[in-house]
CSV table of C-alpha atoms in Angstrom, one decimal:
chain,number,residue,atom,x,y,z
A,60,UNK,CA,0.0,0.0,0.0
A,61,UNK,CA,1.3,3.3,-0.9
A,62,UNK,CA,2.3,5.4,2.1
A,63,UNK,CA,0.7,8.8,1.8
A,64,UNK,CA,3.2,11.5,2.6
A,65,UNK,CA,2.1,13.8,5.2
A,66,UNK,CA,1.1,17.3,4.1
A,67,UNK,CA,3.9,19.7,4.7
A,68,UNK,CA,3.4,21.3,8.0
A,69,UNK,CA,5.6,24.1,9.3
A,70,UNK,CA,7.0,23.5,12.8
A,71,UNK,CA,5.4,25.6,15.6
A,72,UNK,CA,7.4,28.8,16.2
A,73,UNK,CA,9.4,28.8,19.3
A,74,UNK,CA,8.0,31.5,21.5
A,75,UNK,CA,10.2,31.0,24.5
A,76,UNK,CA,12.6,33.9,23.5
A,77,UNK,CA,9.7,36.2,23.3
A,78,UNK,CA,8.6,35.3,26.8
A,79,UNK,CA,12.2,35.8,27.9
A,80,UNK,CA,12.2,39.3,26.5
A,81,UNK,CA,8.9,40.1,28.2
A,82,UNK,CA,10.2,38.9,31.5
A,83,UNK,CA,13.3,41.0,31.1
A,84,UNK,CA,11.3,44.1,30.3
A,85,UNK,CA,9.0,43.4,33.2
A,86,UNK,CA,11.9,43.0,35.6
A,87,UNK,CA,13.5,46.2,34.2
A,88,UNK,CA,10.4,48.3,34.9
A,89,UNK,CA,9.9,46.6,38.3
A,90,UNK,CA,13.3,47.7,39.3
A,91,UNK,CA,13.1,51.2,37.8
A,92,UNK,CA,9.7,52.1,38.8
A,93,UNK,CA,9.4,54.3,41.9
A,94,UNK,CA,6.2,53.4,43.6
A,95,UNK,CA,5.1,56.6,45.2
A,96,UNK,CA,1.7,57.8,46.4
A,97,UNK,CA,0.1,60.1,43.9
A,98,UNK,CA,0.6,63.8,44.5
A,99,UNK,CA,-2.6,65.6,45.5
A,100,UNK,CA,-1.8,68.6,43.4
A,101,UNK,CA,0.5,69.1,40.5
A,102,UNK,CA,3.3,71.3,41.5
A,103,UNK,CA,5.8,72.9,39.1
A,104,UNK,CA,9.0,72.7,41.2
A,105,UNK,CA,11.9,75.1,41.0
A,106,UNK,CA,14.9,73.9,38.9
A,107,UNK,CA,18.2,73.3,40.4
A,108,UNK,CA,20.9,70.9,41.5
A,109,UNK,CA,20.7,69.1,44.7
A,110,UNK,CA,21.6,65.9,46.6
A,111,UNK,CA,19.9,62.7,45.8
A,112,UNK,CA,16.4,62.4,47.1
A,113,UNK,CA,15.7,60.4,50.2
A,114,UNK,CA,12.0,60.1,50.7
A,115,UNK,CA,10.8,62.1,53.6
A,116,UNK,CA,8.2,60.8,55.9
A,117,UNK,CA,6.0,63.9,55.6
A,118,UNK,CA,5.5,65.6,52.2
A,119,UNK,CA,4.2,69.1,52.1
A,120,UNK,CA,3.0,70.6,48.9
A,121,UNK,CA,2.8,74.4,48.5
A,122,UNK,CA,1.0,75.8,45.5
A,123,UNK,CA,2.0,79.1,43.9
A,124,UNK,CA,-0.8,80.9,45.7
A,125,UNK,CA,0.4,79.6,49.1
A,126,UNK,CA,-2.1,76.7,49.6
A,127,UNK,CA,-0.4,74.1,51.8
A,128,UNK,CA,-1.3,70.5,51.3
A,129,UNK,CA,-0.5,67.8,53.8
A,130,UNK,CA,-1.8,64.2,53.7
A,131,UNK,CA,-3.9,65.0,50.6
A,132,UNK,CA,-5.8,67.9,52.3
A,133,UNK,CA,-5.5,71.5,51.5
A,134,UNK,CA,-5.2,74.1,54.3
A,135,UNK,CA,-4.5,71.4,56.9
A,136,UNK,CA,-2.9,72.4,60.1
A,137,UNK,CA,0.7,71.0,60.4
A,138,UNK,CA,0.2,69.4,63.7
A,139,UNK,CA,3.1,67.9,65.5
A,140,UNK,CA,6.0,66.8,63.3
A,141,UNK,CA,8.4,65.8,66.0
A,142,UNK,CA,11.4,64.1,64.6
A,143,UNK,CA,10.0,63.8,61.1
A,144,UNK,CA,11.9,64.2,57.9
A,145,UNK,CA,10.0,66.7,55.9
A,146,UNK,CA,9.9,66.9,52.1
A,147,UNK,CA,8.9,70.4,50.8
A,148,UNK,CA,7.5,70.4,47.3
A,149,UNK,CA,6.9,74.0,46.5
A,150,UNK,CA,5.9,75.8,43.3
A,151,UNK,CA,8.7,77.7,41.7
A,152,UNK,CA,6.8,81.0,41.6
A,153,UNK,CA,5.8,81.0,45.2
A,154,UNK,CA,7.0,84.2,47.0
A,155,UNK,CA,10.1,83.4,49.0
A,156,UNK,CA,8.6,84.9,52.2
A,157,UNK,CA,5.7,82.5,52.1
A,158,UNK,CA,8.1,79.6,51.9
A,159,UNK,CA,10.0,81.1,54.9
A,160,UNK,CA,6.7,81.2,56.8
A,161,UNK,CA,6.0,77.6,56.1
A,162,UNK,CA,9.6,76.7,57.1
A,163,UNK,CA,9.1,78.5,60.4
A,164,UNK,CA,5.9,76.5,61.0
A,165,UNK,CA,7.7,73.3,60.2
A,166,UNK,CA,10.5,74.3,62.6
A,167,UNK,CA,8.0,75.0,65.4
A,168,UNK,CA,6.4,71.7,64.8
A,169,UNK,CA,9.6,70.0,65.7
A,170,UNK,CA,10.7,68.5,62.4
A,171,UNK,CA,14.2,67.0,62.4
A,172,UNK,CA,15.1,67.7,58.8
A,173,UNK,CA,13.7,69.6,55.8
A,174,UNK,CA,14.5,69.0,52.2
A,175,UNK,CA,13.3,71.2,49.4
A,176,UNK,CA,12.6,69.2,46.3
A,177,UNK,CA,13.9,70.6,43.0
A,178,UNK,CA,13.8,69.4,39.5
A,179,UNK,CA,17.1,68.7,37.8
A,180,UNK,CA,17.4,71.0,34.8
B,280,UNK,CA,0.4,33.2,32.0
B,281,UNK,CA,1.8,35.2,29.1
B,282,UNK,CA,-1.3,37.4,29.3
B,283,UNK,CA,-0.7,38.1,33.0
B,284,UNK,CA,3.0,38.8,32.3
B,285,UNK,CA,2.0,41.3,29.6
B,286,UNK,CA,-0.5,42.9,31.8
B,287,UNK,CA,2.0,43.4,34.6
B,288,UNK,CA,4.5,44.8,32.0
B,289,UNK,CA,2.1,47.3,30.7
B,290,UNK,CA,1.1,48.3,34.2
B,291,UNK,CA,4.6,49.0,35.3
B,292,UNK,CA,5.4,50.8,32.0
B,293,UNK,CA,2.6,53.2,32.8
B,294,UNK,CA,3.1,53.4,36.5
B,295,UNK,CA,6.9,54.0,36.4
B,296,UNK,CA,7.9,57.6,36.8
B,297,UNK,CA,11.6,58.0,36.4
B,298,UNK,CA,12.7,60.4,39.0
B,299,UNK,CA,14.2,63.7,37.9
B,300,UNK,CA,14.1,65.3,41.2
B,301,UNK,CA,16.8,66.2,43.7
B,302,UNK,CA,16.7,67.5,47.2
B,303,UNK,CA,18.2,70.6,48.7
B,304,UNK,CA,18.5,70.2,52.5
B,305,UNK,CA,17.6,73.3,54.5
B,306,UNK,CA,19.2,73.5,57.8
B,307,UNK,CA,17.0,73.9,60.8
B,308,UNK,CA,18.4,76.4,63.1
B,309,UNK,CA,17.1,74.8,66.3
B,310,UNK,CA,18.5,71.3,65.7
B,311,UNK,CA,22.2,70.6,65.3
B,312,UNK,CA,24.8,73.3,65.6
B,313,UNK,CA,23.9,76.6,67.0
B,314,UNK,CA,24.7,79.7,65.1
B,315,UNK,CA,28.1,81.0,65.9
B,316,UNK,CA,30.2,83.9,64.8
B,317,UNK,CA,29.4,87.2,63.1
B,318,UNK,CA,26.0,87.8,61.4
B,319,UNK,CA,25.7,86.2,58.0
B,320,UNK,CA,22.4,87.4,56.6
B,321,UNK,CA,21.9,87.3,52.9
B,322,UNK,CA,18.9,89.2,51.5
B,323,UNK,CA,17.8,87.8,48.2
B,324,UNK,CA,16.1,90.1,45.8
B,325,UNK,CA,14.9,89.2,42.3
B,326,UNK,CA,17.8,91.0,40.8
B,327,UNK,CA,20.6,91.0,43.3
B,328,UNK,CA,21.7,90.0,46.8
B,329,UNK,CA,22.8,91.9,49.9
B,330,UNK,CA,25.2,90.6,52.5
B,331,UNK,CA,24.5,92.0,56.0
B,332,UNK,CA,22.7,95.0,54.3
B,333,UNK,CA,25.4,95.7,51.8
B,334,UNK,CA,24.8,95.1,48.1
B,335,UNK,CA,27.2,92.4,46.8
B,336,UNK,CA,27.6,90.8,43.5
B,337,UNK,CA,26.5,87.2,43.3
B,338,UNK,CA,29.9,86.0,42.1
B,339,UNK,CA,31.6,87.4,45.2
B,340,UNK,CA,28.9,86.4,47.7
B,341,UNK,CA,30.4,83.1,48.6
B,342,UNK,CA,33.9,84.5,49.1
B,343,UNK,CA,32.5,87.4,51.2
B,344,UNK,CA,30.7,84.8,53.3
B,345,UNK,CA,33.6,82.5,53.8
B,346,UNK,CA,35.5,85.4,55.4
B,347,UNK,CA,32.8,85.5,58.1
B,348,UNK,CA,32.9,81.8,58.7
B,349,UNK,CA,35.2,79.4,60.6
B,350,UNK,CA,34.2,76.5,58.3
B,351,UNK,CA,32.1,76.2,55.2
B,352,UNK,CA,29.5,74.3,57.3
B,353,UNK,CA,28.6,77.3,59.4
B,354,UNK,CA,25.0,78.4,59.1
B,355,UNK,CA,24.2,81.1,56.5
B,356,UNK,CA,20.8,82.8,56.8
B,357,UNK,CA,18.8,83.7,53.7
B,358,UNK,CA,15.9,86.0,53.5
B,359,UNK,CA,13.6,86.6,50.6
B,360,UNK,CA,13.1,90.3,49.9
B,361,UNK,CA,11.0,92.1,47.3
B,362,UNK,CA,9.3,89.6,45.0
B,363,UNK,CA,12.0,87.0,45.1
B,364,UNK,CA,10.3,83.7,44.4
B,365,UNK,CA,11.3,80.2,45.3
B,366,UNK,CA,13.1,79.7,42.0
B,367,UNK,CA,15.3,82.7,42.8
B,368,UNK,CA,16.0,81.4,46.3
B,369,UNK,CA,17.0,78.0,44.9
B,370,UNK,CA,19.3,79.7,42.4
B,371,UNK,CA,21.1,81.6,45.1
B,372,UNK,CA,21.2,78.4,47.3
B,373,UNK,CA,22.7,76.5,44.4
B,374,UNK,CA,25.3,79.2,43.9
B,375,UNK,CA,26.3,78.9,47.6
B,376,UNK,CA,26.2,75.1,47.7
B,377,UNK,CA,28.5,75.0,44.7
B,378,UNK,CA,31.1,76.9,46.7
B,379,UNK,CA,30.7,74.4,49.6
B,380,UNK,CA,28.4,76.4,51.8
B,381,UNK,CA,25.8,73.8,52.6
B,382,UNK,CA,24.2,74.9,55.9
B,383,UNK,CA,21.6,77.3,54.6
B,384,UNK,CA,18.4,78.4,56.4
B,385,UNK,CA,15.6,80.6,55.4
B,386,UNK,CA,13.9,83.2,57.6
B,387,UNK,CA,11.0,85.5,57.1
């Protein structure tokens, strides 16, 4: 009996390299992503050079009109900040005297360190 | 499984924010070293600076301050005058930090 030859069938494409690439990309973004709580208000920070950021425990956002945000709420009282590392994210066009006022409040609240966040130009 | 992997990948691609920020430490006068030595008050105006009340050029500010300090880590007090905004303050702070004066505070 004649043996019927099998119809030509292309071999299944090996997709393991693609999965490898996908995993690599995944791991890359996992390492690179900075998981941070979303900012309550979009601030345009001043530009400048500074030291590398170490995330402060308390983040204060100050808009250009002087509104102070803490814990996602505007106009909140600072409360006690004893021993906290404060991160100040201020708008670049905020009057310097207002920033000085906020800094004084932060000092009075007992913070242990203050860092002003700037954007690297 | 591949679907899950791709989902995670897309999630992190969208969620990742590559940080372009830096931090400028502001000294708190109460904590750490007390202020010592002659007055070092820098008034920052939008178009110039004053050291202890005398107009100084920005290029010579750091040198003039170093004369009044025992070490570059002595506290220098900055004050915003006129309409100087935070960007202007950061510029002056950057100028001083470049010269090694890193203990800067801000007063009203």
